[in-house]
PDB file of C-alpha atoms in Angstrom:
ATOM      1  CA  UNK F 195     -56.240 -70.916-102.950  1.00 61.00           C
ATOM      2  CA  UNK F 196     -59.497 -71.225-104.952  1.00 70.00           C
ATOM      3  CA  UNK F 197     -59.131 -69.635-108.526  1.00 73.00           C
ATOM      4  CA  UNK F 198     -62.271 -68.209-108.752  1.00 71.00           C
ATOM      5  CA  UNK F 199     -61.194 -65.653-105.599  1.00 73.00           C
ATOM      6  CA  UNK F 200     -60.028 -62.008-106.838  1.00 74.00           C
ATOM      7  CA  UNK F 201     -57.139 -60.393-106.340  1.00 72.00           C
ATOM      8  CA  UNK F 202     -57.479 -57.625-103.678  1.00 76.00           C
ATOM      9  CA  UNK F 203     -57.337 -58.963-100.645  1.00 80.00           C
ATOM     10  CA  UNK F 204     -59.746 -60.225 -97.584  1.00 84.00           C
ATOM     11  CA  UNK F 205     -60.340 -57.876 -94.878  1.00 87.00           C
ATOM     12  CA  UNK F 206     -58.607 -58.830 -91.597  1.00 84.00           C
ATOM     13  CA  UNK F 207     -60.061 -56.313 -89.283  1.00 87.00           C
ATOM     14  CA  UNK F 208     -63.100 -54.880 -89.290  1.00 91.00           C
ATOM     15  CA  UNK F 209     -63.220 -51.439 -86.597  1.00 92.00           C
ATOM     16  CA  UNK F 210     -66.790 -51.497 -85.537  1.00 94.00           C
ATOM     17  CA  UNK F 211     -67.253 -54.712 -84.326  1.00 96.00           C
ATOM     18  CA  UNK F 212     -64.595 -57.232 -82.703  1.00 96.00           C
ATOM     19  CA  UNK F 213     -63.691 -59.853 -85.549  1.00 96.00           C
ATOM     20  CA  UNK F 214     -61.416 -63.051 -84.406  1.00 95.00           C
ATOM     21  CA  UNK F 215     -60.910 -65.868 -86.572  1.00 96.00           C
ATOM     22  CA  UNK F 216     -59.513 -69.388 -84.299  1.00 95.00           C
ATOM     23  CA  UNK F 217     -58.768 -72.940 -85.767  1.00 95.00           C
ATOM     24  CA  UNK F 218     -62.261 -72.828 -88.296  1.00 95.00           C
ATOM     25  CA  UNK F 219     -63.994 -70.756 -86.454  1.00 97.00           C
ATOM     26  CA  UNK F 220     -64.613 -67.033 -87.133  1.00 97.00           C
ATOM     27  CA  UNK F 221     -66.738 -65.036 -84.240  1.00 97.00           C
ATOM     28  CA  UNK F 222     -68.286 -61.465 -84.438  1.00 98.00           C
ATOM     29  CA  UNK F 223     -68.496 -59.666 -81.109  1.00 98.00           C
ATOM     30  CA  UNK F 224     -70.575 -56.525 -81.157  1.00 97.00           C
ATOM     31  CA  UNK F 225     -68.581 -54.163 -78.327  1.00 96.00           C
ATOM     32  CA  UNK F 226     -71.119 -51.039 -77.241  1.00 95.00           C
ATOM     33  CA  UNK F 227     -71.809 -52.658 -74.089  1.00 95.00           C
ATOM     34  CA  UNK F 228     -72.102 -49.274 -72.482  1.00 95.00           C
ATOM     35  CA  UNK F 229     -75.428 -49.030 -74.871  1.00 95.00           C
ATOM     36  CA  UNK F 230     -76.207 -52.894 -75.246  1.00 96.00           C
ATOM     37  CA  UNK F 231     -74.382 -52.997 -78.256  1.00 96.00           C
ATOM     38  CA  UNK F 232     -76.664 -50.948 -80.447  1.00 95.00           C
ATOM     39  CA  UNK F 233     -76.265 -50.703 -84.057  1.00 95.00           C
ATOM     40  CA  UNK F 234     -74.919 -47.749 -86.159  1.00 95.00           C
ATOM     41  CA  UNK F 235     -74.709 -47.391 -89.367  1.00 95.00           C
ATOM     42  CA  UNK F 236     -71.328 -48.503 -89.401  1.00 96.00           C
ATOM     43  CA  UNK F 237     -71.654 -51.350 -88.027  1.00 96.00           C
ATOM     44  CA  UNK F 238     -74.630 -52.388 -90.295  1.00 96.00           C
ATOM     45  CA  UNK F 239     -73.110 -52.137 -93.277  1.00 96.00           C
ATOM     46  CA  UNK F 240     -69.620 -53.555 -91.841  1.00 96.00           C
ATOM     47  CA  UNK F 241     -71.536 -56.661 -91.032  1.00 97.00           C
ATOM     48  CA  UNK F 242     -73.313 -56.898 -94.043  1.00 97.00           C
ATOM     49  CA  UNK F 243     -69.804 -56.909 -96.178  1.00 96.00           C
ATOM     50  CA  UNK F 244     -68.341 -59.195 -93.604  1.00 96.00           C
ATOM     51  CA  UNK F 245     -70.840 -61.972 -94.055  1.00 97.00           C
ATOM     52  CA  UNK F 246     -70.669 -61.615 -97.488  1.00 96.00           C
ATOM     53  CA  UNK F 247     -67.382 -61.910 -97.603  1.00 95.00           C
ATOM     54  CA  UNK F 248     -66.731 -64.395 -95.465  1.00 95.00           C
ATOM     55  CA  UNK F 249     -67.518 -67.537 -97.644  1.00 93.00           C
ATOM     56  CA  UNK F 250     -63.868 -66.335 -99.051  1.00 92.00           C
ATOM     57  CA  UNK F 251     -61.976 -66.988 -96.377  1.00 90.00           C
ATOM     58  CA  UNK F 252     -60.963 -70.474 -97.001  1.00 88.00           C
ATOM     59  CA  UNK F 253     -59.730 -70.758 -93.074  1.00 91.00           C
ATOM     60  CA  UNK F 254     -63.436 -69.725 -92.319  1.00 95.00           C
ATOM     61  CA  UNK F 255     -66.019 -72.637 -91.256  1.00 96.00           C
ATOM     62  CA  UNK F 256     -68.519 -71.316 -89.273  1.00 97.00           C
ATOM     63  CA  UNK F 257     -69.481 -67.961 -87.586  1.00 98.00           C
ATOM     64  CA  UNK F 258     -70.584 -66.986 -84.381  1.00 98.00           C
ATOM     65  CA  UNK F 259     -71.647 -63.827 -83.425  1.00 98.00           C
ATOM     66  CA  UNK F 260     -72.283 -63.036 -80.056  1.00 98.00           C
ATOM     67  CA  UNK F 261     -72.353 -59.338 -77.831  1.00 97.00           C
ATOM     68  CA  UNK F 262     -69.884 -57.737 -75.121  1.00 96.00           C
ATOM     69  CA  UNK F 263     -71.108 -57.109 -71.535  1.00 94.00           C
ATOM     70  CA  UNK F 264     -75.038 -57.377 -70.473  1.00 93.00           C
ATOM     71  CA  UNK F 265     -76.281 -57.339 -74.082  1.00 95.00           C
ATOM     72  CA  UNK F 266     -76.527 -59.836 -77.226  1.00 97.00           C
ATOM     73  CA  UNK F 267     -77.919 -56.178 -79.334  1.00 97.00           C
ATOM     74  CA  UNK F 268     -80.912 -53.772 -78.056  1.00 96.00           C
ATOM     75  CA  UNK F 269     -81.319 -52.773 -81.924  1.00 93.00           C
ATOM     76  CA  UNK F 270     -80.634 -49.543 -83.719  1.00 91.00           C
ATOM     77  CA  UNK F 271     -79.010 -46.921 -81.609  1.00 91.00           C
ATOM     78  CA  UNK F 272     -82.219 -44.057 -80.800  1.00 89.00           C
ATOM     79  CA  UNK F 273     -79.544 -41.158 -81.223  1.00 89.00           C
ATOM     80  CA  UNK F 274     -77.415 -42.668 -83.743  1.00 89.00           C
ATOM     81  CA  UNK F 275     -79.187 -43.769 -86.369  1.00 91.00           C
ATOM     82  CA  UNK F 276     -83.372 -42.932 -85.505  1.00 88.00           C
ATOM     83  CA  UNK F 277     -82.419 -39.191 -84.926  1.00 89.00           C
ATOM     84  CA  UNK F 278     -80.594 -39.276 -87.808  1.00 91.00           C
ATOM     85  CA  UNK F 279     -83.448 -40.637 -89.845  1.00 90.00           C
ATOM     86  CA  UNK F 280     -85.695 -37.693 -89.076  1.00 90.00           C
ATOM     87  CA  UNK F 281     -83.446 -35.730 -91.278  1.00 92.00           C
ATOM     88  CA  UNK F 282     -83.624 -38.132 -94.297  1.00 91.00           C
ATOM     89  CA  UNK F 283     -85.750 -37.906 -97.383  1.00 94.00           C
ATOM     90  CA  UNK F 284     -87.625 -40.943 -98.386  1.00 94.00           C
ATOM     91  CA  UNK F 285     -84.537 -42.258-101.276  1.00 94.00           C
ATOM     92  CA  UNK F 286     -82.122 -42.135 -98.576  1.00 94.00           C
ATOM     93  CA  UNK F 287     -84.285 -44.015 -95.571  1.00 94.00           C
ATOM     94  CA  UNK F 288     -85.097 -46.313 -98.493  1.00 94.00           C
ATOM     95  CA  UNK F 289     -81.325 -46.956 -99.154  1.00 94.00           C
ATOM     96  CA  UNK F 290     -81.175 -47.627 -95.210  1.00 94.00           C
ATOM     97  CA  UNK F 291     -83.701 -50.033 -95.054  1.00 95.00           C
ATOM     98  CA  UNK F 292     -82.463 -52.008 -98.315  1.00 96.00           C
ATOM     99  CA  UNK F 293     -79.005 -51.936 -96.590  1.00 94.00           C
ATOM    100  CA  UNK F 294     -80.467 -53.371 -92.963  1.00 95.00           C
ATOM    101  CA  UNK F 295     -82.391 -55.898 -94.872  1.00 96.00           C
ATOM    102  CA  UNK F 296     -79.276 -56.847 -96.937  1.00 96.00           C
ATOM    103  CA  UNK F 297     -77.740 -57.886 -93.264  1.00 97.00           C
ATOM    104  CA  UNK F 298     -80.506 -60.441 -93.048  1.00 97.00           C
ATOM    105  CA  UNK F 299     -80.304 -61.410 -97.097  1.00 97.00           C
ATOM    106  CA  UNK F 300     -76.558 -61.993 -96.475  1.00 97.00           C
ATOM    107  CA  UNK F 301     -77.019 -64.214 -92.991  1.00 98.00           C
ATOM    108  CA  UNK F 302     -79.593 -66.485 -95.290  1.00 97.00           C
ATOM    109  CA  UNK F 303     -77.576 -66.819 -98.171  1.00 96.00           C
ATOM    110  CA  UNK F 304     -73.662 -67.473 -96.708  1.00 96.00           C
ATOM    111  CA  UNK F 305     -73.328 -71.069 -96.530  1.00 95.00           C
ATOM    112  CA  UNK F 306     -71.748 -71.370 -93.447  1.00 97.00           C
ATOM    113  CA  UNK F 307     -73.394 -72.226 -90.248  1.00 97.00           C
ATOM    114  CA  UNK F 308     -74.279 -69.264 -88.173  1.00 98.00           C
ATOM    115  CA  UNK F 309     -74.483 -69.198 -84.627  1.00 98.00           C
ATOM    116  CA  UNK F 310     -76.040 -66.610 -82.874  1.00 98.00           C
ATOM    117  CA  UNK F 311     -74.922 -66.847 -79.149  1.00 98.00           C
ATOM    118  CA  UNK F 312     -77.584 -64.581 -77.284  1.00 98.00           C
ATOM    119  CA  UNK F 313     -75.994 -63.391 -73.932  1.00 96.00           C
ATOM    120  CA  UNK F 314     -78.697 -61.004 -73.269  1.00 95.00           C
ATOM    121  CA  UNK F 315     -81.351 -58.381 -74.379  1.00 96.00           C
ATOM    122  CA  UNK F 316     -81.903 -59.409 -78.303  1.00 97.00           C
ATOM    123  CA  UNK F 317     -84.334 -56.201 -79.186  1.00 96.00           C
ATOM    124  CA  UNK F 318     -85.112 -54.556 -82.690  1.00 95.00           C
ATOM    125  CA  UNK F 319     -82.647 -55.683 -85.202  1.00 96.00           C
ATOM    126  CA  UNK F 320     -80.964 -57.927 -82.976  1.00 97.00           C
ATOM    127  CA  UNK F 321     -83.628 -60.207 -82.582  1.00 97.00           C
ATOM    128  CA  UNK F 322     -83.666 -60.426 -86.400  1.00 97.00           C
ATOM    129  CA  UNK F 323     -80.292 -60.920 -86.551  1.00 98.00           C
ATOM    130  CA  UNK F 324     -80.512 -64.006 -84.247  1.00 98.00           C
ATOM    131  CA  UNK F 325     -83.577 -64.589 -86.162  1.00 97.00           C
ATOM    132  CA  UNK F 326     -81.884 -65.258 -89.105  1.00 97.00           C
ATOM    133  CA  UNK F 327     -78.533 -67.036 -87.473  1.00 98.00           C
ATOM    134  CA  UNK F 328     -79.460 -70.930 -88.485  1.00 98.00           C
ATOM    135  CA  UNK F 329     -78.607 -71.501 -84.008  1.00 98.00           C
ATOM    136  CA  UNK F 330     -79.764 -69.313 -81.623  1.00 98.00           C
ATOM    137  CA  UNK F 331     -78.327 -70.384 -78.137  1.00 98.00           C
ATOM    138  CA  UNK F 332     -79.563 -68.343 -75.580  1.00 98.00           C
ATOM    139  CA  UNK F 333     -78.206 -67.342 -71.893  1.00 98.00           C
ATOM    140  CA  UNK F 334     -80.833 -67.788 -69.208  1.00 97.00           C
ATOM    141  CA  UNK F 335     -80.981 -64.250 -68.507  1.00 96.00           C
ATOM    142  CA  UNK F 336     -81.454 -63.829 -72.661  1.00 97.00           C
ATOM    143  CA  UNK F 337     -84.430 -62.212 -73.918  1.00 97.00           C
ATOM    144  CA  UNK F 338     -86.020 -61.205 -77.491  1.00 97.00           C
ATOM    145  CA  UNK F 339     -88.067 -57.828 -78.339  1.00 96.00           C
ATOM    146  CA  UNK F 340     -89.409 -57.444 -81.728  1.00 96.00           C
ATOM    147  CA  UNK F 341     -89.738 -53.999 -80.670  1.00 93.00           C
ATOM    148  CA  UNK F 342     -90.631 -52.197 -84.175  1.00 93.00           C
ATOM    149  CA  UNK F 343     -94.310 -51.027 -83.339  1.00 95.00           C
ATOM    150  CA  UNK F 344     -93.151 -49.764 -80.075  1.00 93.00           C
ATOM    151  CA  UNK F 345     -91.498 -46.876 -82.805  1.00 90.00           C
ATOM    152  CA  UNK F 346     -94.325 -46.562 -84.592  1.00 92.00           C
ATOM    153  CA  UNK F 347     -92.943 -48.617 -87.313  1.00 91.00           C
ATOM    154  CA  UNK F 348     -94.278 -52.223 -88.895  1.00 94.00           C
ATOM    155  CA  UNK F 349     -93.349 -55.150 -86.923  1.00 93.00           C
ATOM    156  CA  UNK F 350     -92.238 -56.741 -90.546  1.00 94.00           C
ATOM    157  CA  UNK F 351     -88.858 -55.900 -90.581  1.00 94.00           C
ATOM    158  CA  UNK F 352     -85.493 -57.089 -92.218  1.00 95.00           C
ATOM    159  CA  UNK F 353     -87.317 -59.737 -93.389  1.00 95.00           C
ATOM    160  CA  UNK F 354     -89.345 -61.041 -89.904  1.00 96.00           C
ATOM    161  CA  UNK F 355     -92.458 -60.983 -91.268  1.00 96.00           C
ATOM    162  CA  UNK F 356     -90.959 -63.468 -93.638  1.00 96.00           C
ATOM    163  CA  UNK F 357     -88.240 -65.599 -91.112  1.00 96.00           C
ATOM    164  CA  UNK F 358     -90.166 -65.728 -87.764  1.00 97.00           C
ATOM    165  CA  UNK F 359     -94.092 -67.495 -89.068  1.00 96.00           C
ATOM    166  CA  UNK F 360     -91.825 -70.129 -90.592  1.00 95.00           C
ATOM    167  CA  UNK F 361     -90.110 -70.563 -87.464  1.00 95.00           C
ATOM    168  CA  UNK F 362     -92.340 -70.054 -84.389  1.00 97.00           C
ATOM    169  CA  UNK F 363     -95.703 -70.262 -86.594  1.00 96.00           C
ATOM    170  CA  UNK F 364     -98.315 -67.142 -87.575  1.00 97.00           C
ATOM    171  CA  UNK F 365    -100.275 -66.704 -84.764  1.00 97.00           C
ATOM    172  CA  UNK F 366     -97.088 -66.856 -82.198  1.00 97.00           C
ATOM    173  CA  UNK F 367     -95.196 -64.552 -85.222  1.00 97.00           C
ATOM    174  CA  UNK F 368     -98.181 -62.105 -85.294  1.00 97.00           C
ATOM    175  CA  UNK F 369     -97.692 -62.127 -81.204  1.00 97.00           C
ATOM    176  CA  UNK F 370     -94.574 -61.166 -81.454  1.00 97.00           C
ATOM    177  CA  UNK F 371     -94.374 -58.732 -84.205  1.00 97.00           C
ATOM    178  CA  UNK F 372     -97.597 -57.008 -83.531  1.00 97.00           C
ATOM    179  CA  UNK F 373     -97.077 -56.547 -79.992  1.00 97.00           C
ATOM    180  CA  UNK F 374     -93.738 -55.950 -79.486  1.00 95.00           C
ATOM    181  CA  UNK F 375     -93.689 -58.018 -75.632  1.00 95.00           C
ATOM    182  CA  UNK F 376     -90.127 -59.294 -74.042  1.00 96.00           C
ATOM    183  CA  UNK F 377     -89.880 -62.970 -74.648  1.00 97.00           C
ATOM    184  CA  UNK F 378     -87.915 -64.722 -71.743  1.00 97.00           C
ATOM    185  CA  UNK F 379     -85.270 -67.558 -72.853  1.00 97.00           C
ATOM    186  CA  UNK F 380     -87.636 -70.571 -71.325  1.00 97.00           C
ATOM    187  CA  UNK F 381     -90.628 -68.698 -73.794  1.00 97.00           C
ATOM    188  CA  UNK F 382     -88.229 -68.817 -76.781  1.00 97.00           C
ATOM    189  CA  UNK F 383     -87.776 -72.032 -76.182  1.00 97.00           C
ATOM    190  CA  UNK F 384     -91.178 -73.603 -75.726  1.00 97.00           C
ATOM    191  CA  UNK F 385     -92.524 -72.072 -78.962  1.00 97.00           C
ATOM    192  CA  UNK F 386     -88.867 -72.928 -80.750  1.00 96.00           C
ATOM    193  CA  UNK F 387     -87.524 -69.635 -81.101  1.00 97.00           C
ATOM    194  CA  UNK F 388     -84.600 -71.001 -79.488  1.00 97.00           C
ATOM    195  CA  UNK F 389     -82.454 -74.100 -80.058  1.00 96.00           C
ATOM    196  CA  UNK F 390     -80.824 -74.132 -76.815  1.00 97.00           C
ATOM    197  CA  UNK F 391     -81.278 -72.343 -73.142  1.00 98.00           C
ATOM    198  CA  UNK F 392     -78.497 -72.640 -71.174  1.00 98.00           C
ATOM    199  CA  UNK F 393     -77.072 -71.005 -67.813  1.00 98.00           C
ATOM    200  CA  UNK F 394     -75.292 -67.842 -68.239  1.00 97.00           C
ATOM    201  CA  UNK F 395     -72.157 -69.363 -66.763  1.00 97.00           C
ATOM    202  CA  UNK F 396     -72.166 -72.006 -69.957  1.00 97.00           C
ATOM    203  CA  UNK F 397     -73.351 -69.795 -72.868  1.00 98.00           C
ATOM    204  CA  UNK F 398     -69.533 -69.746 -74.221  1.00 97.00           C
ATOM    205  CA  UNK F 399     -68.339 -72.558 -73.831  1.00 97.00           C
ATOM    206  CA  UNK F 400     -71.343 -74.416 -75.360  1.00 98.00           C
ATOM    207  CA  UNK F 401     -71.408 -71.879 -78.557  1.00 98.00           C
ATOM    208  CA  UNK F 402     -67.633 -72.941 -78.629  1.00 97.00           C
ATOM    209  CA  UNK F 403     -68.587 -76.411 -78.380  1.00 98.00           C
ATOM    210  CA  UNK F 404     -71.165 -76.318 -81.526  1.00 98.00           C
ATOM    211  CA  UNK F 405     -68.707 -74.246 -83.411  1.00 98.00           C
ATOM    212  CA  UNK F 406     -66.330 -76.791 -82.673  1.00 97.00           C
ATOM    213  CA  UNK F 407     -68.604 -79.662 -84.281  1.00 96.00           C
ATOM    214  CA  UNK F 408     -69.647 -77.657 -86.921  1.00 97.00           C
ATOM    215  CA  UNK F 409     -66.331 -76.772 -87.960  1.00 96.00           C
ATOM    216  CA  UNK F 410     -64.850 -79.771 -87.750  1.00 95.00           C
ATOM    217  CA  UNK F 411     -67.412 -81.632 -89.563  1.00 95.00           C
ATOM    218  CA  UNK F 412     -68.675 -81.960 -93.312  1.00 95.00           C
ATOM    219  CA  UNK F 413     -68.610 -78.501 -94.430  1.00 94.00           C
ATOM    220  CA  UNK F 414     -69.797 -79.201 -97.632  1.00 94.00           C
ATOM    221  CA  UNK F 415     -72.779 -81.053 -96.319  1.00 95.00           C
ATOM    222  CA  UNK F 416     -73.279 -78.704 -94.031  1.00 95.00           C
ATOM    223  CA  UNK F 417     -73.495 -76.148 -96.707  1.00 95.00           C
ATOM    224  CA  UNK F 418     -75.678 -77.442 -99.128  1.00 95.00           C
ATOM    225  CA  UNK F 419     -78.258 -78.164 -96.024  1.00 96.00           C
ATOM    226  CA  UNK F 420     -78.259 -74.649 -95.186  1.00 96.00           C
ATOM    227  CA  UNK F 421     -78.681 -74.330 -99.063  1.00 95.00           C
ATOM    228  CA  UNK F 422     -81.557 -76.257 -99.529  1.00 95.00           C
ATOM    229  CA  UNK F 423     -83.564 -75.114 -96.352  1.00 95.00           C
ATOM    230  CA  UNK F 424     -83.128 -71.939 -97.793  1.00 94.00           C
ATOM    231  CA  UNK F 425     -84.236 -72.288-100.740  1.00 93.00           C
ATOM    232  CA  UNK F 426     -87.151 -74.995-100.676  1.00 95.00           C
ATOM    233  CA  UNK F 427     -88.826 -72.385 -97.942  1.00 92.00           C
ATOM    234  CA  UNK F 428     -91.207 -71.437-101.165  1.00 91.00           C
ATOM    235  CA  UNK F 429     -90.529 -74.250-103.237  1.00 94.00           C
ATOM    236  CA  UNK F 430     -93.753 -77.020-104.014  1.00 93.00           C
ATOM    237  CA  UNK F 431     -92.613 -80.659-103.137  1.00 93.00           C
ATOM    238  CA  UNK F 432     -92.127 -81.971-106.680  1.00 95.00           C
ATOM    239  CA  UNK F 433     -89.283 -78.732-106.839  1.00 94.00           C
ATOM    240  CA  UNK F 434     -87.958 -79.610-103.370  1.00 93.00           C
ATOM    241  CA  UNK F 435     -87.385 -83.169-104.219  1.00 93.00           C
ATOM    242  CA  UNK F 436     -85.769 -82.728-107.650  1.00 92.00           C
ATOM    243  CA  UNK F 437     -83.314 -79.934-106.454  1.00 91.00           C
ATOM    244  CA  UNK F 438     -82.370 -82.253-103.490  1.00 92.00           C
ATOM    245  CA  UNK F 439     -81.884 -85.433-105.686  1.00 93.00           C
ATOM    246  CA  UNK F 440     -79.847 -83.598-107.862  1.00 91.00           C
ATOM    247  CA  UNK F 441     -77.402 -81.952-104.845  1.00 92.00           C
ATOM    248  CA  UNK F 442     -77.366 -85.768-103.707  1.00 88.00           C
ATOM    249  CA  UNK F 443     -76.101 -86.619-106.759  1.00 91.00           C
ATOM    250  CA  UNK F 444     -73.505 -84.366-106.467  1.00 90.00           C
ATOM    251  CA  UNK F 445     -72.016 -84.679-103.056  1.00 91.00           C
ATOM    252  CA  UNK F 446     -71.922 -88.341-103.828  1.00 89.00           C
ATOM    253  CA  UNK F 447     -68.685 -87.657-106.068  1.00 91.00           C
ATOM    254  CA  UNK F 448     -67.351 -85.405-103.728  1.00 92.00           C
ATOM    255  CA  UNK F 449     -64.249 -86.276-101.447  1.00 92.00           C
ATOM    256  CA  UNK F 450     -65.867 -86.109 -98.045  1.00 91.00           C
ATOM    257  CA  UNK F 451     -68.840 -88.538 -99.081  1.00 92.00           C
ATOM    258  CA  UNK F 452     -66.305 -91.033-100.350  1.00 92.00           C
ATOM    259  CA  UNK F 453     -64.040 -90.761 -97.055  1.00 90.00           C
ATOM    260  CA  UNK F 454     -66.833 -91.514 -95.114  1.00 90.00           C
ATOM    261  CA  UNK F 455     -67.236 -94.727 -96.305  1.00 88.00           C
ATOM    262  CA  UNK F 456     -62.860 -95.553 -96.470  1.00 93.00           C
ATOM    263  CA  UNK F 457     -63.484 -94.934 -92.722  1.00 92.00           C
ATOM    264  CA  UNK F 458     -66.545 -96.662 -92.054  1.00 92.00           C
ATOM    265  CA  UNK F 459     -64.713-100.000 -94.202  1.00 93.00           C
ATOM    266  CA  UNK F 460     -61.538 -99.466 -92.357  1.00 94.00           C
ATOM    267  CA  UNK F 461     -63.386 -99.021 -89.054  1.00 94.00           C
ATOM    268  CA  UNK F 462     -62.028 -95.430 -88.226  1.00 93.00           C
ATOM    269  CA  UNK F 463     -63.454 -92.036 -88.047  1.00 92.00           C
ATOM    270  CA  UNK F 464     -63.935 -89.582 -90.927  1.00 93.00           C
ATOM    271  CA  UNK F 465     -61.411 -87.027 -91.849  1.00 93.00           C
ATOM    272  CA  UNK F 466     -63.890 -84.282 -93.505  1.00 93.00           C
ATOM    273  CA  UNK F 467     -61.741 -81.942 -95.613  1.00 89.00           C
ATOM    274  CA  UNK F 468     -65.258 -79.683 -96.904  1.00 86.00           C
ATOM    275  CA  UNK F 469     -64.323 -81.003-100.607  1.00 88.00           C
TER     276      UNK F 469
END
């Protein structure tokens, strides 16, 4: 057990969404299927303490999140939680809006691979949330809706504005953020929104198969990659390069770096232990 971890202990189950942790692999399941698993404000904030918390969990090596039924997540729930914002004054929709963005902050900064298994409609916060998942394998039948200025509200959101331009480019970002229009799977794909397409049928078993990998490969490496893409987003070169030659540095005294080459001299495959 690491020594820096406190003493009360890490939450086991969470109530508003489905939380399973299997051999490395710890998956998120959004269950509202009845209303395309649509966020509350429970289950907002319940996922933003998760994925901050889950780092901790030293049985933890990746994440998936995924949705129950027809849905991946159509967004905030319209009774739920934009109903309820009609009543709010502007400190507490401010607190609301720092806590949804604090979803995305937390998705950025965990240093565990994410893996956002889209099995259907991704609309409103859900796209973001896949947005901001470092895979986003997507279901055939899959489809993203930046939907904020169909509400009346800006298309930047959670952090899109910010996320999406470095991924798809601005004028494709503006597109999509400005407009609001469905994007099918083979769309997502073309203009790299996606990372994989793949039939319905096989979504599962392919996120299982990544997590798999991911899990049991170099966590640490994998970590400080996540790390460093992060971070270097608004870095100039000269920054980039030093911060990377001195993580380099580092993971070249660390266990897994030195195993790698007692395999590759003894002719055998790494055992990576994430130290």
């Amino acid at each position: 057990m690491s020594p820096f971890r406190a003493t009360a202990p890490l939450t086991k189950e969470w109530e508003h969404f489905g939380f399973t942790v299997a051999d490395g692999v710890a998956t998120v399941t959004f269950t509202r299927p009845e209303k395309l698993n649509a966020l509350t404000f429970d289950v907002y904030a319940d996922l933003r303490d998760l994925v901050i918390e889950l780092p901790q969990h030293e049985d933890v090596r990746v994440l998936v999140i995924t949705g129950e039924g027809r849905g991946f997540c159509s967004g905030g729930d319209v009774e739920e939680i934009i109903g309820e914002l009609q009543k709010f004054e502007t400190a507490e929709l401010l607190e609301f809006t720092r806590m949804t963005g604090a979803v995305v902050k937390a998705l950025r900064e965990c240093p565990l691979p994410v893996i956002a298994a889209v099995n259907g409609v991704a609309a409103g916060a859900g796209s973001v949330i896949a947005l901001a998942s470092d895979f986003r394998l997507l279901a055939e039948s899959a489809k993203f809706a930046f939907l904020f200025t169909k509400v009346g509200l800006a298309g930047a959101d959670m952090g899109s504005a910010y996320l999406l331009p470095r991924l798809v480019g601005l004028g494709r970002a503006t597109e999509l953020l400005m407009l609001g229009d469905k994007v099918s799977a083979s769309r997502a794909a073309e203009i790299g929104l996606a990372s994989q397409v793949v039939p319905d049928a096989s979504l599962a078993s392919t996120a299982a198969a990544l997590a798999r990998r991911l899990a049991d490969g170099p966590a640490l490496a994998y970590a400080t990659t996540k790390v460093l893409l992060t971070r270097e987003l608004d870095m100039d070169l000269g920054s980039a390069i030093e911060l990377e030659a001195i993580t380099q540095a580092l993971l070249m005294t660390a266990k897994d770096h030195k195993e790698f080459y007692a395999a590759w001299s003894a002719g055998r495959e790494p055992r990576w232990t994430g130290r």
